[in-house]
XYZ file of C-alpha atoms in Angstrom:
621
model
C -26.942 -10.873 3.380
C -25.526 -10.485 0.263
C -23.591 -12.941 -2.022
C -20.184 -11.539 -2.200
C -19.817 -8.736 0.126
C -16.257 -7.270 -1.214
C -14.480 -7.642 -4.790
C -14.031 -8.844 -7.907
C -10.963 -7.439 -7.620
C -8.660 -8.314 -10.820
C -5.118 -9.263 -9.443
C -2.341 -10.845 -10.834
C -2.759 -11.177 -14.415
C -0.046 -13.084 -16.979
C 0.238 -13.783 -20.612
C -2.453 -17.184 -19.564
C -3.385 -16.647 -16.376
C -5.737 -14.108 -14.054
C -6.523 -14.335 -10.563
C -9.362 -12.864 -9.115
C -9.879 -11.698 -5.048
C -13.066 -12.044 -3.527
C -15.194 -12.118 -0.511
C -18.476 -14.354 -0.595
C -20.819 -14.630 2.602
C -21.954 -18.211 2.024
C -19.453 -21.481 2.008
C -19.817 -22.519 -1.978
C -17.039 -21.901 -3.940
C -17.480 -19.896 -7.131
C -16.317 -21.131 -10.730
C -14.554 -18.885 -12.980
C -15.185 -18.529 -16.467
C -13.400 -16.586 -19.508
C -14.875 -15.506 -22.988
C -13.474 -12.753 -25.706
C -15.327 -11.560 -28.603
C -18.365 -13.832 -27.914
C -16.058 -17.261 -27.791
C -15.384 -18.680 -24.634
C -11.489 -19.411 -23.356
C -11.116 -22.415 -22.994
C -8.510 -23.503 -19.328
C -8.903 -24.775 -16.257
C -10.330 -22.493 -13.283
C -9.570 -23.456 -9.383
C -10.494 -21.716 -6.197
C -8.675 -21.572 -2.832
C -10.535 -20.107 0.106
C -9.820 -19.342 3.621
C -13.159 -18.763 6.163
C -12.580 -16.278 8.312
C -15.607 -16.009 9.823
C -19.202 -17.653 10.410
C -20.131 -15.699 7.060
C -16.853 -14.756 5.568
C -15.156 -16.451 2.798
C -12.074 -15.099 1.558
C -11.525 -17.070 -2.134
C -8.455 -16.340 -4.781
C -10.295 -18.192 -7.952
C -7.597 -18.799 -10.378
C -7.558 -19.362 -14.223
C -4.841 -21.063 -16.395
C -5.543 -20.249 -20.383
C -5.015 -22.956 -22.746
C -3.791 -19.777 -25.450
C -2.472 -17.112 -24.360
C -4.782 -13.712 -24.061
C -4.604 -11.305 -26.991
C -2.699 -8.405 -26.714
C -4.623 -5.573 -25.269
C -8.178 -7.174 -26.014
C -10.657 -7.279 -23.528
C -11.386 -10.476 -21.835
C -14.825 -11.060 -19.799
C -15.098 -12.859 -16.878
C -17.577 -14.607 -14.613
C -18.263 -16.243 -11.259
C -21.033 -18.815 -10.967
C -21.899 -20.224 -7.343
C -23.697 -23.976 -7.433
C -26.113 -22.985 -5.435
C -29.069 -21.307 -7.344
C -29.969 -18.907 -4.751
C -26.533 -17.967 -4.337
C -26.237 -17.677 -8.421
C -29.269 -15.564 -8.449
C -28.370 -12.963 -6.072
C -24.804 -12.742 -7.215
C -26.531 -11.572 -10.887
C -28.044 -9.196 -9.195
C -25.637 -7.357 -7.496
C -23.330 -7.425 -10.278
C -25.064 -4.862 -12.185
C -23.706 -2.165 -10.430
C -20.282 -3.313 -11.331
C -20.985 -2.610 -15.029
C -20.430 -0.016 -17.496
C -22.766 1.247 -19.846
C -23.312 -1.286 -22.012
C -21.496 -3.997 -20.655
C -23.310 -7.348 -19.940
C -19.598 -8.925 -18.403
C -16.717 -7.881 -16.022
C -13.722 -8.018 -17.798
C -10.069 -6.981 -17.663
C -6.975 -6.908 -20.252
C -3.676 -7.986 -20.608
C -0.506 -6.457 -22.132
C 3.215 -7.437 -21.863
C 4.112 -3.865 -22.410
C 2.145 -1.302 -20.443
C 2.106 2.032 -21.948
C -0.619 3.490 -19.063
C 0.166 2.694 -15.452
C -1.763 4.248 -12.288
C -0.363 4.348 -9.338
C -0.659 5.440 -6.219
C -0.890 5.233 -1.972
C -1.874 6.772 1.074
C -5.250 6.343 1.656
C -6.867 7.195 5.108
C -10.919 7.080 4.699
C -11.355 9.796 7.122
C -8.898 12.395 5.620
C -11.002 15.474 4.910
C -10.598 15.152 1.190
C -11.869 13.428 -2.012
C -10.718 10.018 -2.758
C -8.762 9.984 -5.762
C -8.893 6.262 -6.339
C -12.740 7.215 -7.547
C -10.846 8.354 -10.791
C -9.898 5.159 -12.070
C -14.117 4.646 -12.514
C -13.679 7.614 -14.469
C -11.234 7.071 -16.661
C -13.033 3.186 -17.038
C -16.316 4.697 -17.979
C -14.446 6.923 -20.324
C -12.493 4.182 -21.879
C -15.711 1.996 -22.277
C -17.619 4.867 -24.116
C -14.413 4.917 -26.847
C -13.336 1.304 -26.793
C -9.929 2.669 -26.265
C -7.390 4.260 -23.794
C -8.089 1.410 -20.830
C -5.218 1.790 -18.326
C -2.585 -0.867 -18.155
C -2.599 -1.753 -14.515
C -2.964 0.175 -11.364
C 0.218 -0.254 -8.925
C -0.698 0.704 -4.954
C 2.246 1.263 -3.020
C 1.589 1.317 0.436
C -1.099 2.363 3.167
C -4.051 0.437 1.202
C -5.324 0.626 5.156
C -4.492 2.654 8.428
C -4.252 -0.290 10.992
C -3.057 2.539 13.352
C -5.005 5.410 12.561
C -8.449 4.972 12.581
C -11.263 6.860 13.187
C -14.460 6.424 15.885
C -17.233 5.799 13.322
C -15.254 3.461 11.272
C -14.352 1.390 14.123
C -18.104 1.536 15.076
C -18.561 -0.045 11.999
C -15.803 -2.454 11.896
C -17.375 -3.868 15.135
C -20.915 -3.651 13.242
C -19.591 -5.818 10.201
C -17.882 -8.474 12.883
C -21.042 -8.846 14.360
C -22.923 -9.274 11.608
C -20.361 -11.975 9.831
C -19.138 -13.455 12.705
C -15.609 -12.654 12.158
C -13.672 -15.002 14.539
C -12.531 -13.305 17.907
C -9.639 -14.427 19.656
C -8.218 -14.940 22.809
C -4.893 -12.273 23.855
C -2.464 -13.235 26.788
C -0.574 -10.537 28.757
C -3.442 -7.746 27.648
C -5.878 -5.897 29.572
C -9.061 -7.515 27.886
C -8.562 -11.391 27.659
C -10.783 -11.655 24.690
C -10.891 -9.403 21.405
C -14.801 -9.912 21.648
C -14.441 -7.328 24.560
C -13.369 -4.464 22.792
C -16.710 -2.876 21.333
C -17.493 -2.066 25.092
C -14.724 -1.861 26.834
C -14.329 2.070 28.621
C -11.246 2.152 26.604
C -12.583 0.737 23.417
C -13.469 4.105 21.551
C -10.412 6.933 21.755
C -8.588 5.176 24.616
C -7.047 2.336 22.860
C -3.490 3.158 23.864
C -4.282 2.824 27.367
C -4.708 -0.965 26.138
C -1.816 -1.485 24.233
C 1.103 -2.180 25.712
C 4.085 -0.293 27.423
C 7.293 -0.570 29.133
C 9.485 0.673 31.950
C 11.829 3.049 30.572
C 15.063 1.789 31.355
C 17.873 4.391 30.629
C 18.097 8.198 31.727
C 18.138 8.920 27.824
C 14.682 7.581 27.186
C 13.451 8.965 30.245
C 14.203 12.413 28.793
C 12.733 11.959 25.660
C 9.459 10.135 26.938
C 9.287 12.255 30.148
C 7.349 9.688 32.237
C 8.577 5.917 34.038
C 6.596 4.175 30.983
C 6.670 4.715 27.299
C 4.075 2.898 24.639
C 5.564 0.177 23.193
C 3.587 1.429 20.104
C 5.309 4.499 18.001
C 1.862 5.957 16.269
C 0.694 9.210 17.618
C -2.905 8.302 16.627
C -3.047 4.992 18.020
C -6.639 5.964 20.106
C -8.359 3.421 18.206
C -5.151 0.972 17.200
C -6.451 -2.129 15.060
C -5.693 -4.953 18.294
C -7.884 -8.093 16.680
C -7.667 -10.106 13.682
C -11.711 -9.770 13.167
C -11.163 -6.062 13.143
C -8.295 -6.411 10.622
C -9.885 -8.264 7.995
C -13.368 -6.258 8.710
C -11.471 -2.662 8.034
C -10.319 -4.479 4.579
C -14.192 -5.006 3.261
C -15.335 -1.804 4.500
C -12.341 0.126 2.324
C -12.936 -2.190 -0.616
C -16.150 -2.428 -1.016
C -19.896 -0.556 -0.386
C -21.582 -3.558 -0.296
C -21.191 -3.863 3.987
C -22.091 0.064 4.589
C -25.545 -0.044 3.887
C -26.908 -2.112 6.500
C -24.069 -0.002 8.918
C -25.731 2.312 11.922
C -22.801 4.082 12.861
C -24.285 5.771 16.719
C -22.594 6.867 19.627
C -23.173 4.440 22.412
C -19.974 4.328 24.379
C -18.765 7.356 22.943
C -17.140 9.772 25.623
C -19.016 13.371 25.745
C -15.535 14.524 25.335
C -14.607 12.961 22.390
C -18.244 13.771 20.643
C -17.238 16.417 18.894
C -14.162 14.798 16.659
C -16.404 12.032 16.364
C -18.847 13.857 14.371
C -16.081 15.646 12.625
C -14.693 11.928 11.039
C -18.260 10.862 10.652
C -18.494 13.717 7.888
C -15.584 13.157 6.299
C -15.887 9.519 6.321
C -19.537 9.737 4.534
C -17.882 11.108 1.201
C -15.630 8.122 1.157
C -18.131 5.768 1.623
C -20.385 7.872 -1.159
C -17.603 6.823 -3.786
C -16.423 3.200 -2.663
C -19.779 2.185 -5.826
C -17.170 3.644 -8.228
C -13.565 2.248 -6.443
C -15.164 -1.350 -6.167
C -16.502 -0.802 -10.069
C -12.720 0.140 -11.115
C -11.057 -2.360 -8.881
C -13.338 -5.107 -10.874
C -11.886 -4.269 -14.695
C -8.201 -3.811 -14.190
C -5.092 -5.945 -12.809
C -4.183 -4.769 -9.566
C -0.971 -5.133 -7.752
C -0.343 -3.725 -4.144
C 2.703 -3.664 -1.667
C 2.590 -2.621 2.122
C 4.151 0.075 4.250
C 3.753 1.175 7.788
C 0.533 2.575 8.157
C -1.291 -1.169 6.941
C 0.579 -2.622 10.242
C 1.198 0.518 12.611
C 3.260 3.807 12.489
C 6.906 3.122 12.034
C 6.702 -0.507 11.269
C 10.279 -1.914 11.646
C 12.671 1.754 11.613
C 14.762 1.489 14.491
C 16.472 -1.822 15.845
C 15.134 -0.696 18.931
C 11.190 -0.604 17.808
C 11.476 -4.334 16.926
C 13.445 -5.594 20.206
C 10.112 -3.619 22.450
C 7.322 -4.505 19.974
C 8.070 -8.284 18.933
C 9.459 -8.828 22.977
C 5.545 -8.088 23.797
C 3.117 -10.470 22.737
C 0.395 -8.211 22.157
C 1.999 -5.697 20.108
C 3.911 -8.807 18.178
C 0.307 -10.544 18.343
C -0.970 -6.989 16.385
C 1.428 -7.021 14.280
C 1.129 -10.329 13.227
C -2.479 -9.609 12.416
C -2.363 -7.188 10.629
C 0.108 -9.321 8.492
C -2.262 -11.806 8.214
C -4.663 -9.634 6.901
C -2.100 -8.488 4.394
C -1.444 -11.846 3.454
C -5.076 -12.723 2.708
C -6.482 -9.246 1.348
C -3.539 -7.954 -0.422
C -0.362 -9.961 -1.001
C -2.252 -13.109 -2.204
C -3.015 -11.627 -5.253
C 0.680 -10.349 -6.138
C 2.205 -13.850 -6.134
C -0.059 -16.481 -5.527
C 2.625 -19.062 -5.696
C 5.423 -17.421 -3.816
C 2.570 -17.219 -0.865
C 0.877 -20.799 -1.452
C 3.037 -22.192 1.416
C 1.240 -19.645 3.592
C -2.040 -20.061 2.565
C -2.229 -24.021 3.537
C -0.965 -22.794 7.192
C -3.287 -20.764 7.227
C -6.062 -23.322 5.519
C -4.917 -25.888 8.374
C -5.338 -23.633 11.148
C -8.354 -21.381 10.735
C -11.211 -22.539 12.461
C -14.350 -21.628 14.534
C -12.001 -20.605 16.976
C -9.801 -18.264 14.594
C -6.403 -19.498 14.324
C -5.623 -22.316 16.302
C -2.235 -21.859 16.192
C -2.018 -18.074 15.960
C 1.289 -17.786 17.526
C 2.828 -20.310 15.637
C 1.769 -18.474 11.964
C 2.055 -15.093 13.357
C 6.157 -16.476 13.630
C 5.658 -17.844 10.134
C 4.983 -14.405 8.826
C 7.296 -12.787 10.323
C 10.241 -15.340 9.189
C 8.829 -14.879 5.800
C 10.951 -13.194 3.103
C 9.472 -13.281 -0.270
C 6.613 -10.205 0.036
C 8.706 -8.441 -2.999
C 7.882 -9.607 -6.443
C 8.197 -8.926 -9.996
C 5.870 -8.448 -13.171
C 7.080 -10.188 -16.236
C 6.263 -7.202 -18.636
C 8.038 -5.198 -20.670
C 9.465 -3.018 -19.167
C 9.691 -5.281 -16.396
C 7.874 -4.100 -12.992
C 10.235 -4.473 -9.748
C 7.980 -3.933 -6.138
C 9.966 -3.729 -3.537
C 9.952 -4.966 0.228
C 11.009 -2.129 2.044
C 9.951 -2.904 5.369
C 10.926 -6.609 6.410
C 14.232 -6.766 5.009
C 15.717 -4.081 6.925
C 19.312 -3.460 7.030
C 19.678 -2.768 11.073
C 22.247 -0.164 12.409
C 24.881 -2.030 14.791
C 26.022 1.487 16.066
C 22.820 2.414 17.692
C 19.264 0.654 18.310
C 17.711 4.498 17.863
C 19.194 4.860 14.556
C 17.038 4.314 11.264
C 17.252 0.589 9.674
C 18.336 1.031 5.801
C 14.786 0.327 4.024
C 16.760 -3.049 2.700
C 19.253 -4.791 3.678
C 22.502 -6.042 1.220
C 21.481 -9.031 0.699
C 17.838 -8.245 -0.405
C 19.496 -5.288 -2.666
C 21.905 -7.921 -4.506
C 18.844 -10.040 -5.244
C 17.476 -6.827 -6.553
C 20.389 -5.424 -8.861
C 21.015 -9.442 -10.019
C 17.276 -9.255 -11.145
C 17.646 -5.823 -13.161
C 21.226 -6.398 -14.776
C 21.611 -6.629 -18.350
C 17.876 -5.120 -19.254
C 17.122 -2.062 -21.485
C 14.889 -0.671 -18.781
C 13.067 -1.275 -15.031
C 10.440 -0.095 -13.600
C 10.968 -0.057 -9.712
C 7.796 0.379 -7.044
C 9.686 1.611 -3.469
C 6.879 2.852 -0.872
C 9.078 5.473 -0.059
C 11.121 7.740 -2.518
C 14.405 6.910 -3.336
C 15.266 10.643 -3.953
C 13.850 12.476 -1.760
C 13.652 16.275 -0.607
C 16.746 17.292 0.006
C 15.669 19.622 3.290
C 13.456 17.286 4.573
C 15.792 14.676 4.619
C 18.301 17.085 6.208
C 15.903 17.802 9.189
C 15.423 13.847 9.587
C 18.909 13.459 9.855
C 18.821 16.247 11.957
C 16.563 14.512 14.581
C 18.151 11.166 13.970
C 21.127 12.521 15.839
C 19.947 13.485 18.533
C 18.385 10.059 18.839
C 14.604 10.877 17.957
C 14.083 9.256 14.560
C 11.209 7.910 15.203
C 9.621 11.418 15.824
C 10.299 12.948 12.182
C 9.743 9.032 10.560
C 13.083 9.220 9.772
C 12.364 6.542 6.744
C 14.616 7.039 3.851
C 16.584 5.601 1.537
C 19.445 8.088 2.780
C 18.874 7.812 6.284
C 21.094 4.141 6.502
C 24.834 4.829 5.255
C 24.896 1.067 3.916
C 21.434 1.163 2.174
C 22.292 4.608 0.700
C 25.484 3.492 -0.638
C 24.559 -0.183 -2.091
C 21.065 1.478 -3.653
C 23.644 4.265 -5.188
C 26.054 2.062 -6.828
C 23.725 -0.192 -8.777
C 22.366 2.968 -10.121
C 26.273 4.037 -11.056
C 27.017 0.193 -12.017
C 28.140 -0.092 -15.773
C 25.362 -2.687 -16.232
C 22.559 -1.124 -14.987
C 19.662 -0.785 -17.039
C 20.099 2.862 -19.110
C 16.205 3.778 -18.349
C 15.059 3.731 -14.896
C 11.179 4.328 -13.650
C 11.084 4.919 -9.654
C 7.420 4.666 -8.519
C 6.657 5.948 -4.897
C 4.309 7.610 -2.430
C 4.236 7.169 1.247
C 5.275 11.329 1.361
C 1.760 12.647 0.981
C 2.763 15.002 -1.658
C 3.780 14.840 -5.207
C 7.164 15.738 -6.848
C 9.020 14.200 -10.284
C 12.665 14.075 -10.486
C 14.964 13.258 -13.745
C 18.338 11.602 -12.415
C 21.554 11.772 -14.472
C 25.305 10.645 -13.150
C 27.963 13.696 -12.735
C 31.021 12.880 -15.036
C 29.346 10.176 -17.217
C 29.218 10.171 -20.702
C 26.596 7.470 -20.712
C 24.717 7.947 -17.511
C 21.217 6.394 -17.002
C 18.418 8.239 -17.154
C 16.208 8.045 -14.248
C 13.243 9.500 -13.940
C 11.076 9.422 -10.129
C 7.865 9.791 -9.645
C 6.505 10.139 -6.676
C 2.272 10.391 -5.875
C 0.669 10.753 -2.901
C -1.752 10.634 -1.387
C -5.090 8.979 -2.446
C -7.258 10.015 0.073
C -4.092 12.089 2.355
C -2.133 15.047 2.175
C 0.611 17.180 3.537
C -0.218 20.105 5.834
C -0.699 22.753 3.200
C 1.074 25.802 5.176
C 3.991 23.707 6.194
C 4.796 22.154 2.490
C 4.609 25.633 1.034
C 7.428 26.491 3.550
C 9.580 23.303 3.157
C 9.200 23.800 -0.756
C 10.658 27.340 -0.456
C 13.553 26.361 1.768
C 14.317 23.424 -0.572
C 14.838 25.928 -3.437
C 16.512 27.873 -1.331
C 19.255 26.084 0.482
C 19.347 23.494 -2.282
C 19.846 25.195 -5.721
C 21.481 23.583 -8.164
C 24.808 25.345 -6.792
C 24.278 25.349 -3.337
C 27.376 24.205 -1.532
C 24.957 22.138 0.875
C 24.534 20.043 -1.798
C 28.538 18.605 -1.369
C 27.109 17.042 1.833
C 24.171 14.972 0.313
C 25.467 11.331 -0.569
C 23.959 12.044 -4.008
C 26.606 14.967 -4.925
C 27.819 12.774 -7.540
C 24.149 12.995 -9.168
C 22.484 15.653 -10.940
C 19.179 15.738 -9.487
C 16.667 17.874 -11.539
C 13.184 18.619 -10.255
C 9.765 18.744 -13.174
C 7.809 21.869 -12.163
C 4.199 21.052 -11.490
C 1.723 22.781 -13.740
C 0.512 24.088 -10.513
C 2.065 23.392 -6.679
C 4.852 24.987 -4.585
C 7.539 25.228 -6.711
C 8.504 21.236 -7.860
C 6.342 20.362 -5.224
C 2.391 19.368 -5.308
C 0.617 19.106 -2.291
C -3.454 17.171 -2.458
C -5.135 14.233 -3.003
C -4.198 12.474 -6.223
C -3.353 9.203 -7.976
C -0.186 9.065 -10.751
C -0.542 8.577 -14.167
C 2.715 7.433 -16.044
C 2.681 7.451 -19.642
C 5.778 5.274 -21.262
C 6.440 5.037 -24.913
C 7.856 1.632 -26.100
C 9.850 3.024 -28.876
C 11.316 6.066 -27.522
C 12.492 6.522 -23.840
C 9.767 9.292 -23.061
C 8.289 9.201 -19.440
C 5.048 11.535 -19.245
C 3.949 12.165 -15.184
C 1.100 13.567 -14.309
C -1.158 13.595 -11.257
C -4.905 13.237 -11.391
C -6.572 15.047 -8.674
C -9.751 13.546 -7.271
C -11.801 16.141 -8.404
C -10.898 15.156 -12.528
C -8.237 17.852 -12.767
C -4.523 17.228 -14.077
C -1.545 18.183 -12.724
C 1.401 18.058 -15.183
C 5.253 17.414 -14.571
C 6.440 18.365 -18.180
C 10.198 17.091 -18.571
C 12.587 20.086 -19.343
C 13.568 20.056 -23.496
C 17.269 19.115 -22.979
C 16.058 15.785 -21.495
C-alpha cells in the first residue's frame, strides 16, 4: 500500500500561509516544512485529519509563516511522517512528482496574479484528451526557464460526475473501497439496506436508477410530461450508475486525483449484463487515456495553489433548479441521504482547501462523528450541510478573486415550483456587490456564464414555459427575473468596479464576450470568459448549428435583441482563432492573461493536445 495514495495538492495559499490536501493510507500525521533559496521558513505547521476509512486518511496540513513569502519566488515544501517506514516510502514515491531537476515540491505566491488557469467540466470517460494534463506542461516548461509559472489554477465546477459515471470506473471505485476499507453505511427507505451491497447487487452496474428513488406522480400535468404513474425523484438522464454511498464518493475523488490507486485496479466484467458489454468496453477505452495522464495532473496539482467551487454534476444533474426538485429530492431520504454525500465529499476533498476557517466548524462535526461505522450521526451532518451558507469565498489578491455559490443560495420562484431558481438569491447578491464596491477591479468565478448565448437561452426559456426546465437545464443567470435584474444593476451601479473579469464554464464550449453599458459615458468594461470543458464537450454538429443561428437571429441589430433583459448592454463577442463563429467547441482549459498597469485582458484556450485557441479583443476596445 502506498504512503499517500492522492495529493499534494497546493490549496489555499496567502501572503504567510499555505495549506496543503492530502490522502495518506496509514494513521500518522505528516509535518510540514518550508525552505526558499536553501534557508528554511521558519512558522508553525499543524495538521487536521478526518479517517474515512480503515486505510484512508484525509489530512489538510497547514503552515503559518513567521515573514511573509516573497513575491513570486518559489517556495519548497515537504511532508515528513514519524514513522520511518512511512518516511521512507513517502521519498520514494515523491519522485515522480518532480521536475527535472527539482529535489523539492514547491509552489509560489503573488498578491497580483498576472497568469490564471481556469477551467471545469471534467467527465473521465468523455472520449477526449484531458486538458488539465496541460498545466504539467506548461510546469515543466516553466521549470526549464525559471520563469512564466502560472499564478493559480481556478476550477469552477464538475471536478467529479457524482451522476454520470461510467461501468469500469465504478468497478474500480468498488475495487479502491475494498482495498481501503472505505466505511459503508447503512440506508433506510432504499432497496439495499446496506451500501456494502451495491458491488453485487443485479442492479448495481447500469441499473442504478431502478434503486434510486421515485414518486407517484400526483397531477395530470406531470403525468403528461413523465408519461408513466412514477417519475425518478432523480433529474440526471445518466443516472445508471448514480454515486448512492459515501465510500463511493470519496473513492471517485482519489481515483480522479491521483494515479497512485489505478495500478493495483483490475477493472473485469463480473456482473456486467451481456447487454450492456458493449458500452462497457467503449468507456473502458476512453477511460484508459485519462488514467494514462492523471502522472502529469497529480504532478501539476502538487506545484500550484488551487482553488475549486462546485456545480451540479459533483452532486447530481440539476442540483437545486426548480423549487420543485428540492421539495421531491430532500422529502426522500435517500436521494437527500445522496446528496448529502456527495456534499460531504465536497466538503472534505474540495471546499476544505478554499477556506479552511470558514469550514473549521464543519470539520470538528465531522471529526466527532466519523468512526468505524462511518458517520454516526449521518443524518444529523448531512442537515448541517445543507443549512450551511458560507461555500462562496474570496481571494485577497489584487485584483481581488470573487467565487461564487451558485447553487445553495438559490433565489426560488413563488409563481411556479417548475420554474428555474435565480442561481442566487438577493440576499447572497447584496453580500456580493457590498464585497466588490469601491474597488478598481474584480475578478468574479460563476459556474455558469453570466452572459450567455443569446439563442440558447431563448430555447431554455422556451421550454421553461411550457413547464420543462429541467429538460433543457434551464440554469442561467437570465432564466430568474429577480436574479437577472439584481446581477444587472450592480453591473449598471455607479460604484461598481470599472474592470470586470467573469470566469465560467459549466457550457462545455468556449466563447469571450467584452460588456459595455448603452448610454454611458463611463461604462465598465467587462470582459467574460467562459472555458469548458476539461475533459467534455458540446455535440460538435449541434454547436455548429446553434452558433449560426446565434449570428443570425442575434446580430448586433436584430430586433430580437429588444427582448433580452440585457438590451441596455452592448454585448460584443471575441472571434476564436478557430471555432464556429465566436464560438469554440473541444476540450480545453482557459488561460487569462491580466496586465497590472493597463486594463488589458488576453483569453485564450489551451486545447489538450498543446494547441492555442485565441480570443483577440477587437482594436476599439
Amino acid at each position: 500500500m502506498p504512503q499517500v495514495i492522492a495529493g499534494p495538492i497546493v490549496r489555499k495559499v496567502t501572503s504567510t500561509q499555505c495549506h496543503i490536501w492530502v490522502v495518506t493510507s496509514n494513521v500518522g500525521t505528516p509535518t510540514l516544512r518550508l525552505s526558499s533559496n536553501d534557508e528554511t521558513i521558519s512558522g508553525d505547521s499543524q495538521c487536521e485529519s478526518v479517517r474515512v476509512g480503515e486505510r484512508a486518511f484525509i489530512h489538510l496540513l497547514s503552515f503559518s509563516a513567521s515573514q511573509p513569502f516573497n513575491d513570486r519566488v518559489r517556495v519548497n515544501y515537504s511532508m515528513s511522517f514519524d514513522d520511518k517506514a512511512n518516511q521512507a516510502s513517502w521519498e520514494k514515491e515523491q519522485a515522480a512528482l518532480l521536475y527535472d531537476g527539482q529535489t523539492a515540491l514547491s509552489f509560489h505566491y503573488t498578491e497580483t496574479p498576472e497568469t490564471i488557469l481556469h477551467g471545469s467540466c471534467r467527465k473521465p470517460h468523455f472520449p477526449g484528451e484531458d486538458a488539465l494534463a496541460q498545466v504539467d506542461v506548461l510546469h515543466k516548461n516553466a521549470f526549464k526557464q525559471q520563469a512564466n509559472f502560472p499564478d493559480l489554477l481556478l476550477m469552477s465546477g464538475d471536478q467529479i460526475y457524482a451522476d454520470d459515471v461510467a461501468g469500469p470506473i465504478l468497478k474500480a471505485i468498488h475495487s479502491v473501497i475494498d482495498r481501503l476499507g472505505l466505511y459503508h453505511e447503512a440506508l433506510d427507505g432504499a432497496v439495499v439496506n446496506n451500501t456494502k451491497e451495491l458491488a453485487t447487487h443485479k442492479h448495481g452496474f447500469y441499473e442504478r436508477e431502478q434503486l434510486l428513488p421515485q414518486i407517484a406522480t400526483n397531477t395530470v400535468l406531470s403525468s403528461i410530461f413523465f408519461g408513466a404513474k412514477k417519475k425518478p425523484v432523480f433529474t440526471s438522464v445518466n443516472a445508471q450508475n448514480h454515486l448512492i454511498g459515501s465510500a463511493e464518493i470519496f473513492a471517485m475523488y482519489l481515483l480522479v486525483w491521483s494515479d497512485t490507486l489505478w495500478a493495483d485496479v483490475a477493472i473485469d466484467k463480473e456482473g456486467i449484463s451481456e447487454k450492456y458489454s458493449a458500452i462497457f468496453d467503449k468507456e473502458n477505452d476512453a477511460l484508459a487515456g485519462f488514467v494514462k495522464q492523471l502522472p502529469q495532473v497529480r504532478r501539476a496539482l502538487a506545484h500550484i495553489p488551487t482553488y475549486m467551487i462546485f456545480d451540479d454534476h459533483d452532486v447530481t444533474d440539476d442540483w437545486n433548479l426548480t423549487r420543485g426538485w428540492e421539495q421531491e429530492v430532500y422529502g426522500n431520504p435517500l436521494s437527500k441521504r445522496m446528496v448529502g454525500n456527495a456534499l460531504i465529499g465536497y466538503l472534505l476533498c474540495q471546499g476544505w482547501g478554499n477556506a479552511p476557517k470558514k469550514v473549521a466548524p464543519l470539520i470538528i462535526k465531522v471529526q466527532e462523528s466519523m468512526g468505524e461505522n462511518g458517520l454516526t450521526s449521518h443524518d444529523d451532518f448531512i442537515d448541517d450541510l445543507l443549512d450551511f451558507n458560507e461555500w462562496h469565498y474570496r481571494l485577497d489578491t489584487t485584483p481581488p478573486i470573487e467565487v461564487l455559490d451558485t447553487r445553495t443560495q438559490r433565489w426560488r420562484s413563488e409563481s411556479s415550483m417548475n420554474k428555474p431558481s435565480g442561481l442566487m438569491d438577493w440576499e447572497a447578491l447584496c453580500d456580493f456587490q457590498h464585497s466588490i464596491i469601491g474597488k478598481q477591479s474584480v475578478i468574479v468565478v460563476s459556474a455558469a456564464p453570466i452572459y450567455g448565448v443569446k439563442v440558447i437561452e431563448a430555447i431554455q426559456k422556451v421550454f421553461t414555459f411550457f413547464g420543462k426546465a429541467l429538460t433543457v437545464d434551464a440554469e442561467n443567470w437570465m432564466a430568474h427575473k429577480g436574479t437577472a435584474n439584481v446581477i444587472l444593476n450592480i453591473f449598471r451601479h455607479y460604484k461598481t468596479p470599472p474592470d470586470f473579469i467573469i470566469l465560467s464554464g459549466d457550457v462545455h464550449y468556449s466563447f469571450v464576450y467584452d460588456v459595455r453599458l448603452r448610454f454611458r459615458r463611463n461604462s465598465p468594461h467587462i470582459t467574460q470568459f467562459t472555458c469548458s470543458g476539461l475533459k467534455n464537450a458540446f455535440p460538435d454538429g449541434l454547436i455548429k448549428w446553434l452558433g449560426r443561428l446565434n449570428r443570425v437571429l442575434y446580430r448586433s441589430k436584430s430586433p430580437l435583441n429588444l427582448f433580452t433583459r440585457r438590451r441596455n448592454m452592448s454585448v460584443k463577442a471575441r472571434e476564436p482563432s478557430e471555432g464556429y463563429g465566436e464560438l469554440f467547441n473541444g476540450c480545453a482549459i482557459g488561460v487569462l492573461k491580466i496586465s497590472q498597469k493597463n486594463t488589458d485582458v488576453q483569453c485564450k484556450a489551451l486545447l489538450s493536445n498543446g494547441k492555442e485557441v485565441e480570443f483577440p479583443a477587437s482594436k476599439d476596445d
